[in-house]
Amino acid sequence: GENVEQHPSTLSVQEGDSAVIKCTYSDSASNYFPWYKQELGKRPQLIIDIRSNVGEKKDQRIAVTLNKTAKHFSLHITETQPEDSAVYFCAASIYAGNQFYFGTGTSLTVIP
Amino acid sequence: DAGITQSPRHKVTETGTPVTLRCHQTENHRYMYWYRQDPGHGLRLIHYSYGVKDTDKGEVSDGYSVSRSKTEDFLLTLESATSSQTSVYFCAISGRERVNNEQFFGPGTRLTVL
């Protein structure tokens, strides 16, 4: 089955700096890659996703890039703010099967 | 929050007792999932369903069973709870028409097995 690895497991940045979280996947058939943000005690919330026919997608301060050849995708958060502090999960899915495989999470701390 | 609820939200039980968690959706999504979340492991799939009465195992299915008799309900049962099943359990849904892949999570159930 699919194996998703996520790095780093923890990340601290100064407010206003950028944060980058990276994930790799193993199954070349995966074609949908969502990112989730989970605040303490809350449910994971979908923040951005990308499909395999696109190399990059942006939504205000967050962006995701995908390199299908290398089988990796990354989350970029610019101009970080304290409210960005949370655990972020990447995932990979094969459209037809609709199973999702998650990374182990990155705990992001934005220092004011 | 995509019309998905879980019950109970918190439960404390003793080793060896049966436990059933319920997930209910009002969005008519085709797929439903049960995950457990533990520190250092992220979200691990227990079972999922791709339609009424159609279910399949995930990566950590031992000790768990599921049932889906209606589109809107997906039940997770621990036949005989063990301390290793202490966890936070999340239900999720996906498969809404034209946005097939987007997956949404319920609020979670915190289960403690003593």
PDB file of C-alpha atoms in Angstrom:
ATOM      1  CA  GLY A   1       0.000   0.000   0.000  1.00  0.00           C
ATOM      2  CA  GLU A   2       0.859   3.688  -0.038  1.00  0.00           C
ATOM      3  CA  ASN A   3       3.454   5.034   2.420  1.00  0.00           C
ATOM      4  CA  VAL A   4       3.536   8.737   3.230  1.00  0.00           C
ATOM      5  CA  GLU A   5       6.469  10.250   5.103  1.00  0.00           C
ATOM      6  CA  GLN A   6       6.386  13.751   6.527  1.00  0.00           C
ATOM      7  CA  HIS A   7       9.209  16.023   7.707  1.00  0.00           C
ATOM      8  CA  PRO A   8      10.003  17.702   9.972  1.00  0.00           C
ATOM      9  CA  SER A   9       8.042  16.409  12.945  1.00  0.00           C
ATOM     10  CA  THR A  10       8.419  19.741  14.740  1.00  0.00           C
ATOM     11  CA  LEU A  11       9.087  23.200  13.362  1.00  0.00           C
ATOM     12  CA  SER A  12       9.509  26.545  15.109  1.00  0.00           C
ATOM     13  CA  VAL A  13       9.589  29.818  13.186  1.00  0.00           C
ATOM     14  CA  GLN A  14       9.534  33.486  14.068  1.00  0.00           C
ATOM     15  CA  GLU A  15       6.355  35.365  13.291  1.00  0.00           C
ATOM     16  CA  GLY A  16       6.531  36.711   9.764  1.00  0.00           C
ATOM     17  CA  ASP A  17       8.936  34.050   8.529  1.00  0.00           C
ATOM     18  CA  SER A  18       8.010  31.258   6.136  1.00  0.00           C
ATOM     19  CA  ALA A  19       7.427  27.616   7.040  1.00  0.00           C
ATOM     20  CA  VAL A  20       7.844  24.628   4.749  1.00  0.00           C
ATOM     21  CA  ILE A  21       6.655  21.084   5.436  1.00  0.00           C
ATOM     22  CA  LYS A  22       7.569  18.257   3.099  1.00  0.00           C
ATOM     23  CA  CYS A  23       5.961  14.904   2.338  1.00  0.00           C
ATOM     24  CA  THR A  24       6.950  12.005   0.135  1.00  0.00           C
ATOM     25  CA  TYR A  25       4.751   9.203  -1.120  1.00  0.00           C
ATOM     26  CA  SER A  26       5.488   5.806  -2.606  1.00  0.00           C
ATOM     27  CA  ASP A  27       2.597   4.894  -4.907  1.00  0.00           C
ATOM     28  CA  SER A  28       2.785   6.590  -8.291  1.00  0.00           C
ATOM     29  CA  ALA A  29      -0.975   5.977  -8.697  1.00  0.00           C
ATOM     30  CA  SER A  30      -1.759   8.530  -5.957  1.00  0.00           C
ATOM     31  CA  ASN A  31      -3.281  11.588  -7.549  1.00  0.00           C
ATOM     32  CA  TYR A  32      -4.836  13.688  -4.802  1.00  0.00           C
ATOM     33  CA  PHE A  33      -2.853  15.345  -1.988  1.00  0.00           C
ATOM     34  CA  PRO A  34      -4.668  17.243   0.766  1.00  0.00           C
ATOM     35  CA  TRP A  35      -3.224  19.109   3.725  1.00  0.00           C
ATOM     36  CA  TYR A  36      -4.958  19.348   7.064  1.00  0.00           C
ATOM     37  CA  LYS A  37      -4.482  21.671  10.017  1.00  0.00           C
ATOM     38  CA  GLN A  38      -5.353  20.429  13.469  1.00  0.00           C
ATOM     39  CA  GLU A  39      -5.500  22.753  16.431  1.00  0.00           C
ATOM     40  CA  LEU A  40      -5.210  21.344  19.924  1.00  0.00           C
ATOM     41  CA  GLY A  41      -8.297  19.354  20.860  1.00  0.00           C
ATOM     42  CA  LYS A  42      -9.983  19.968  17.515  1.00  0.00           C
ATOM     43  CA  ARG A  43     -10.678  17.971  14.395  1.00  0.00           C
ATOM     44  CA  PRO A  44      -8.358  18.058  11.354  1.00  0.00           C
ATOM     45  CA  GLN A  45      -9.505  20.724   8.917  1.00  0.00           C
ATOM     46  CA  LEU A  46      -8.762  20.673   5.205  1.00  0.00           C
ATOM     47  CA  ILE A  47      -6.767  23.795   4.329  1.00  0.00           C
ATOM     48  CA  ILE A  48      -5.577  23.163   0.792  1.00  0.00           C
ATOM     49  CA  ASP A  49      -5.300  20.299  -1.657  1.00  0.00           C
ATOM     50  CA  ILE A  50      -3.720  19.590  -5.009  1.00  0.00           C
ATOM     51  CA  ARG A  51      -4.436  17.102  -7.756  1.00  0.00           C
ATOM     52  CA  SER A  52      -1.804  15.407  -9.847  1.00  0.00           C
ATOM     53  CA  ASN A  53      -2.549  17.392 -12.987  1.00  0.00           C
ATOM     54  CA  VAL A  54      -1.377  20.587 -11.264  1.00  0.00           C
ATOM     55  CA  GLY A  55       2.118  21.522 -10.081  1.00  0.00           C
ATOM     56  CA  GLU A  56       1.270  24.311  -7.678  1.00  0.00           C
ATOM     57  CA  LYS A  57      -1.741  25.795  -5.968  1.00  0.00           C
ATOM     58  CA  LYS A  58      -2.025  28.937  -3.831  1.00  0.00           C
ATOM     59  CA  ASP A  59      -4.576  30.258  -1.405  1.00  0.00           C
ATOM     60  CA  GLN A  60      -3.547  33.538   0.163  1.00  0.00           C
ATOM     61  CA  ARG A  61      -0.591  32.778   2.478  1.00  0.00           C
ATOM     62  CA  ILE A  62      -0.522  29.042   1.889  1.00  0.00           C
ATOM     63  CA  ALA A  63       0.641  27.149  -1.165  1.00  0.00           C
ATOM     64  CA  VAL A  64       1.253  23.543  -2.070  1.00  0.00           C
ATOM     65  CA  THR A  65       3.685  22.252  -4.677  1.00  0.00           C
ATOM     66  CA  LEU A  66       3.774  18.798  -6.214  1.00  0.00           C
ATOM     67  CA  ASN A  67       6.615  17.007  -7.966  1.00  0.00           C
ATOM     68  CA  LYS A  68       5.166  13.816  -9.430  1.00  0.00           C
ATOM     69  CA  THR A  69       8.468  12.589 -10.797  1.00  0.00           C
ATOM     70  CA  ALA A  70      10.141  12.737  -7.408  1.00  0.00           C
ATOM     71  CA  LYS A  71       6.908  11.776  -5.596  1.00  0.00           C
ATOM     72  CA  HIS A  72       6.981  14.618  -3.135  1.00  0.00           C
ATOM     73  CA  PHE A  73       4.771  17.529  -2.234  1.00  0.00           C
ATOM     74  CA  SER A  74       5.230  20.457   0.110  1.00  0.00           C
ATOM     75  CA  LEU A  75       3.190  22.949   2.096  1.00  0.00           C
ATOM     76  CA  HIS A  76       4.453  26.527   2.182  1.00  0.00           C
ATOM     77  CA  ILE A  77       3.133  29.081   4.648  1.00  0.00           C
ATOM     78  CA  THR A  78       4.348  32.652   4.196  1.00  0.00           C
ATOM     79  CA  GLU A  79       4.178  35.549   6.656  1.00  0.00           C
ATOM     80  CA  THR A  80       3.429  33.179   9.491  1.00  0.00           C
ATOM     81  CA  GLN A  81       1.213  34.312  12.343  1.00  0.00           C
ATOM     82  CA  PRO A  82       0.729  32.891  15.855  1.00  0.00           C
ATOM     83  CA  GLU A  83      -2.647  31.473  14.807  1.00  0.00           C
ATOM     84  CA  ASP A  84      -0.824  29.274  12.298  1.00  0.00           C
ATOM     85  CA  SER A  85       0.518  27.276  15.256  1.00  0.00           C
ATOM     86  CA  ALA A  86      -0.991  23.794  14.966  1.00  0.00           C
ATOM     87  CA  VAL A  87      -0.244  20.283  13.790  1.00  0.00           C
ATOM     88  CA  TYR A  88      -0.265  19.886  10.015  1.00  0.00           C
ATOM     89  CA  PHE A  89      -0.896  16.575   8.244  1.00  0.00           C
ATOM     90  CA  CYS A  90      -0.304  15.676   4.646  1.00  0.00           C
ATOM     91  CA  ALA A  91      -2.117  12.829   2.931  1.00  0.00           C
ATOM     92  CA  ALA A  92      -2.190  10.981  -0.365  1.00  0.00           C
ATOM     93  CA  SER A  93      -5.118   9.338  -2.068  1.00  0.00           C
ATOM     94  CA  ILE A  94      -5.920   7.436  -5.214  1.00  0.00           C
ATOM     95  CA  TYR A  95      -9.035   8.970  -6.662  1.00  0.00           C
ATOM     96  CA  ALA A  96     -10.805   5.774  -7.607  1.00  0.00           C
ATOM     97  CA  GLY A  97     -10.264   4.013  -4.307  1.00  0.00           C
ATOM     98  CA  ASN A  98     -10.797   6.989  -2.053  1.00  0.00           C
ATOM     99  CA  GLN A  99      -8.492   5.642   0.656  1.00  0.00           C
ATOM    100  CA  PHE A 100      -6.351   8.265   2.336  1.00  0.00           C
ATOM    101  CA  TYR A 101      -2.864   7.694   3.698  1.00  0.00           C
ATOM    102  CA  PHE A 102      -1.594  10.230   6.209  1.00  0.00           C
ATOM    103  CA  GLY A 103       1.803  11.460   7.234  1.00  0.00           C
ATOM    104  CA  THR A 104       2.626  11.472  10.938  1.00  0.00           C
ATOM    105  CA  GLY A 105       2.202  15.224  11.311  1.00  0.00           C
ATOM    106  CA  THR A 106       4.298  18.355  11.845  1.00  0.00           C
ATOM    107  CA  SER A 107       3.850  20.457  14.952  1.00  0.00           C
ATOM    108  CA  LEU A 108       4.350  24.067  13.884  1.00  0.00           C
ATOM    109  CA  THR A 109       5.007  26.754  16.484  1.00  0.00           C
ATOM    110  CA  VAL A 110       5.043  30.389  15.431  1.00  0.00           C
ATOM    111  CA  ILE A 111       6.928  32.482  17.966  1.00  0.00           C
ATOM    112  CA  PRO A 112       5.562  36.034  18.351  1.00  0.00           C
TER     113      PRO A 112
ATOM    114  CA  ASP B   1     -18.375  21.326   9.531  1.00  0.00           C
ATOM    115  CA  ALA B   2     -19.801  19.228   6.693  1.00  0.00           C
ATOM    116  CA  GLY B   3     -22.751  17.883   8.709  1.00  0.00           C
ATOM    117  CA  ILE B   4     -20.897  15.138  10.514  1.00  0.00           C
ATOM    118  CA  THR B   5     -21.369  14.233  14.162  1.00  0.00           C
ATOM    119  CA  GLN B   6     -19.976  11.604  16.479  1.00  0.00           C
ATOM    120  CA  SER B   7     -21.372  10.099  19.639  1.00  0.00           C
ATOM    121  CA  PRO B   8     -20.430   9.825  22.364  1.00  0.00           C
ATOM    122  CA  ARG B   9     -17.799  12.557  22.459  1.00  0.00           C
ATOM    123  CA  HIS B  10     -16.129  11.125  25.528  1.00  0.00           C
ATOM    124  CA  LYS B  11     -16.271   7.659  27.029  1.00  0.00           C
ATOM    125  CA  VAL B  12     -14.513   5.871  29.840  1.00  0.00           C
ATOM    126  CA  THR B  13     -14.918   2.129  29.980  1.00  0.00           C
ATOM    127  CA  GLU B  14     -13.293  -0.932  31.497  1.00  0.00           C
ATOM    128  CA  THR B  15     -11.186  -3.590  29.845  1.00  0.00           C
ATOM    129  CA  GLY B  16     -13.279  -6.362  28.356  1.00  0.00           C
ATOM    130  CA  THR B  17     -16.472  -4.376  27.852  1.00  0.00           C
ATOM    131  CA  PRO B  18     -17.994  -3.823  24.407  1.00  0.00           C
ATOM    132  CA  VAL B  19     -18.065  -0.275  23.065  1.00  0.00           C
ATOM    133  CA  THR B  20     -19.871   1.186  20.059  1.00  0.00           C
ATOM    134  CA  LEU B  21     -19.095   4.572  18.570  1.00  0.00           C
ATOM    135  CA  ARG B  22     -21.473   6.213  16.148  1.00  0.00           C
ATOM    136  CA  CYS B  23     -20.815   8.489  13.210  1.00  0.00           C
ATOM    137  CA  HIS B  24     -23.706  10.294  11.586  1.00  0.00           C
ATOM    138  CA  GLN B  25     -23.638  12.430   8.425  1.00  0.00           C
ATOM    139  CA  THR B  26     -26.281  14.534   6.758  1.00  0.00           C
ATOM    140  CA  GLU B  27     -24.367  15.214   3.526  1.00  0.00           C
ATOM    141  CA  ASN B  28     -25.084  12.009   1.601  1.00  0.00           C
ATOM    142  CA  HIS B  29     -21.375  11.276   1.149  1.00  0.00           C
ATOM    143  CA  ARG B  30     -20.622   7.856  -0.257  1.00  0.00           C
ATOM    144  CA  TYR B  31     -17.490   7.042   1.727  1.00  0.00           C
ATOM    145  CA  MET B  32     -17.149   6.925   5.496  1.00  0.00           C
ATOM    146  CA  TYR B  33     -14.046   6.188   7.538  1.00  0.00           C
ATOM    147  CA  TRP B  34     -12.923   5.476  11.059  1.00  0.00           C
ATOM    148  CA  TYR B  35      -9.449   6.593  12.145  1.00  0.00           C
ATOM    149  CA  ARG B  36      -7.648   6.518  15.415  1.00  0.00           C
ATOM    150  CA  GLN B  37      -5.176   9.200  16.399  1.00  0.00           C
ATOM    151  CA  ASP B  38      -2.320   8.530  18.771  1.00  0.00           C
ATOM    152  CA  PRO B  39       0.767  10.633  19.541  1.00  0.00           C
ATOM    153  CA  GLY B  40       3.556   9.925  17.078  1.00  0.00           C
ATOM    154  CA  HIS B  41       1.334   7.941  14.730  1.00  0.00           C
ATOM    155  CA  GLY B  42      -0.821  10.524  13.074  1.00  0.00           C
ATOM    156  CA  LEU B  43      -4.136   9.283  11.728  1.00  0.00           C
ATOM    157  CA  ARG B  44      -4.408   5.562  11.101  1.00  0.00           C
ATOM    158  CA  LEU B  45      -7.289   4.018   9.206  1.00  0.00           C
ATOM    159  CA  ILE B  46      -9.264   1.362  11.066  1.00  0.00           C
ATOM    160  CA  HIS B  47     -12.083   0.565   8.620  1.00  0.00           C
ATOM    161  CA  TYR B  48     -13.857   2.347   5.852  1.00  0.00           C
ATOM    162  CA  SER B  49     -17.097   2.011   3.919  1.00  0.00           C
ATOM    163  CA  TYR B  50     -17.747   2.670   0.248  1.00  0.00           C
ATOM    164  CA  GLY B  51     -21.495   2.186   0.438  1.00  0.00           C
ATOM    165  CA  VAL B  52     -24.309   0.687   2.476  1.00  0.00           C
ATOM    166  CA  LYS B  53     -23.203  -2.737   3.724  1.00  0.00           C
ATOM    167  CA  ASP B  54     -19.869  -2.347   1.874  1.00  0.00           C
ATOM    168  CA  THR B  55     -16.902  -2.098   4.204  1.00  0.00           C
ATOM    169  CA  ASP B  56     -13.217  -2.902   4.156  1.00  0.00           C
ATOM    170  CA  LYS B  57     -10.312  -3.066   6.564  1.00  0.00           C
ATOM    171  CA  GLY B  58      -7.701  -0.422   7.095  1.00  0.00           C
ATOM    172  CA  GLU B  59      -4.184  -0.746   8.490  1.00  0.00           C
ATOM    173  CA  VAL B  60      -5.171  -1.180  12.172  1.00  0.00           C
ATOM    174  CA  SER B  61      -8.417  -3.169  12.020  1.00  0.00           C
ATOM    175  CA  ASP B  62      -7.647  -5.900  14.569  1.00  0.00           C
ATOM    176  CA  GLY B  63     -10.063  -5.745  17.494  1.00  0.00           C
ATOM    177  CA  TYR B  64     -12.545  -3.541  15.647  1.00  0.00           C
ATOM    178  CA  SER B  65     -15.643  -4.194  13.562  1.00  0.00           C
ATOM    179  CA  VAL B  66     -17.929  -1.830  11.666  1.00  0.00           C
ATOM    180  CA  SER B  67     -21.376  -1.737  10.202  1.00  0.00           C
ATOM    181  CA  ARG B  68     -23.171   0.562   7.803  1.00  0.00           C
ATOM    182  CA  SER B  69     -26.857  -0.213   7.377  1.00  0.00           C
ATOM    183  CA  LYS B  70     -27.787   3.292   6.207  1.00  0.00           C
ATOM    184  CA  THR B  71     -25.948   5.894   4.142  1.00  0.00           C
ATOM    185  CA  GLU B  72     -25.863   8.309   7.050  1.00  0.00           C
ATOM    186  CA  ASP B  73     -24.599   6.044   9.846  1.00  0.00           C
ATOM    187  CA  PHE B  74     -21.309   4.232  10.329  1.00  0.00           C
ATOM    188  CA  LEU B  75     -20.770   2.330  13.569  1.00  0.00           C
ATOM    189  CA  LEU B  76     -17.451   1.262  15.052  1.00  0.00           C
ATOM    190  CA  THR B  77     -17.529  -1.543  17.615  1.00  0.00           C
ATOM    191  CA  LEU B  78     -14.838  -2.684  19.982  1.00  0.00           C
ATOM    192  CA  GLU B  79     -16.047  -6.170  20.895  1.00  0.00           C
ATOM    193  CA  SER B  80     -13.881  -6.387  24.007  1.00  0.00           C
ATOM    194  CA  ALA B  81     -12.058  -3.160  24.753  1.00  0.00           C
ATOM    195  CA  THR B  82      -8.377  -3.233  25.716  1.00  0.00           C
ATOM    196  CA  SER B  83      -6.153  -0.503  27.151  1.00  0.00           C
ATOM    197  CA  SER B  84      -4.277  -0.304  23.823  1.00  0.00           C
ATOM    198  CA  GLN B  85      -7.514   0.979  22.279  1.00  0.00           C
ATOM    199  CA  THR B  86      -7.417   4.114  24.401  1.00  0.00           C
ATOM    200  CA  SER B  87      -7.274   6.789  21.735  1.00  0.00           C
ATOM    201  CA  VAL B  88      -9.077   9.596  19.982  1.00  0.00           C
ATOM    202  CA  TYR B  89     -11.330   8.260  17.257  1.00  0.00           C
ATOM    203  CA  PHE B  90     -12.260  10.346  14.250  1.00  0.00           C
ATOM    204  CA  CYS B  91     -14.922   9.602  11.713  1.00  0.00           C
ATOM    205  CA  ALA B  92     -14.540  11.106   8.257  1.00  0.00           C
ATOM    206  CA  ILE B  93     -16.607  11.342   5.090  1.00  0.00           C
ATOM    207  CA  SER B  94     -15.892  11.901   1.427  1.00  0.00           C
ATOM    208  CA  GLY B  95     -17.408  11.276  -1.955  1.00  0.00           C
ATOM    209  CA  ARG B  96     -19.828  14.117  -2.468  1.00  0.00           C
ATOM    210  CA  GLU B  97     -20.784  14.591  -6.096  1.00  0.00           C
ATOM    211  CA  ARG B  98     -18.245  16.617  -8.124  1.00  0.00           C
ATOM    212  CA  VAL B  99     -15.855  16.950  -5.184  1.00  0.00           C
ATOM    213  CA  ASN B 100     -15.216  13.292  -4.788  1.00  0.00           C
ATOM    214  CA  ASN B 101     -11.923  13.367  -2.980  1.00  0.00           C
ATOM    215  CA  GLU B 102     -12.405  16.004  -0.296  1.00  0.00           C
ATOM    216  CA  GLN B 103     -12.494  14.370   3.098  1.00  0.00           C
ATOM    217  CA  PHE B 104     -14.064  15.976   6.150  1.00  0.00           C
ATOM    218  CA  PHE B 105     -13.687  14.946   9.763  1.00  0.00           C
ATOM    219  CA  GLY B 106     -16.087  14.664  12.633  1.00  0.00           C
ATOM    220  CA  PRO B 107     -15.350  16.238  16.034  1.00  0.00           C
ATOM    221  CA  GLY B 108     -13.779  13.087  17.466  1.00  0.00           C
ATOM    222  CA  THR B 109     -14.474  10.723  20.355  1.00  0.00           C
ATOM    223  CA  ARG B 110     -12.020  10.422  23.209  1.00  0.00           C
ATOM    224  CA  LEU B 111     -12.102   6.835  24.489  1.00  0.00           C
ATOM    225  CA  THR B 112     -10.333   5.745  27.647  1.00  0.00           C
ATOM    226  CA  VAL B 113     -10.129   2.054  28.484  1.00  0.00           C
ATOM    227  CA  LEU B 114      -9.142   1.403  32.093  1.00  0.00           C
TER     228      LEU B 114
END
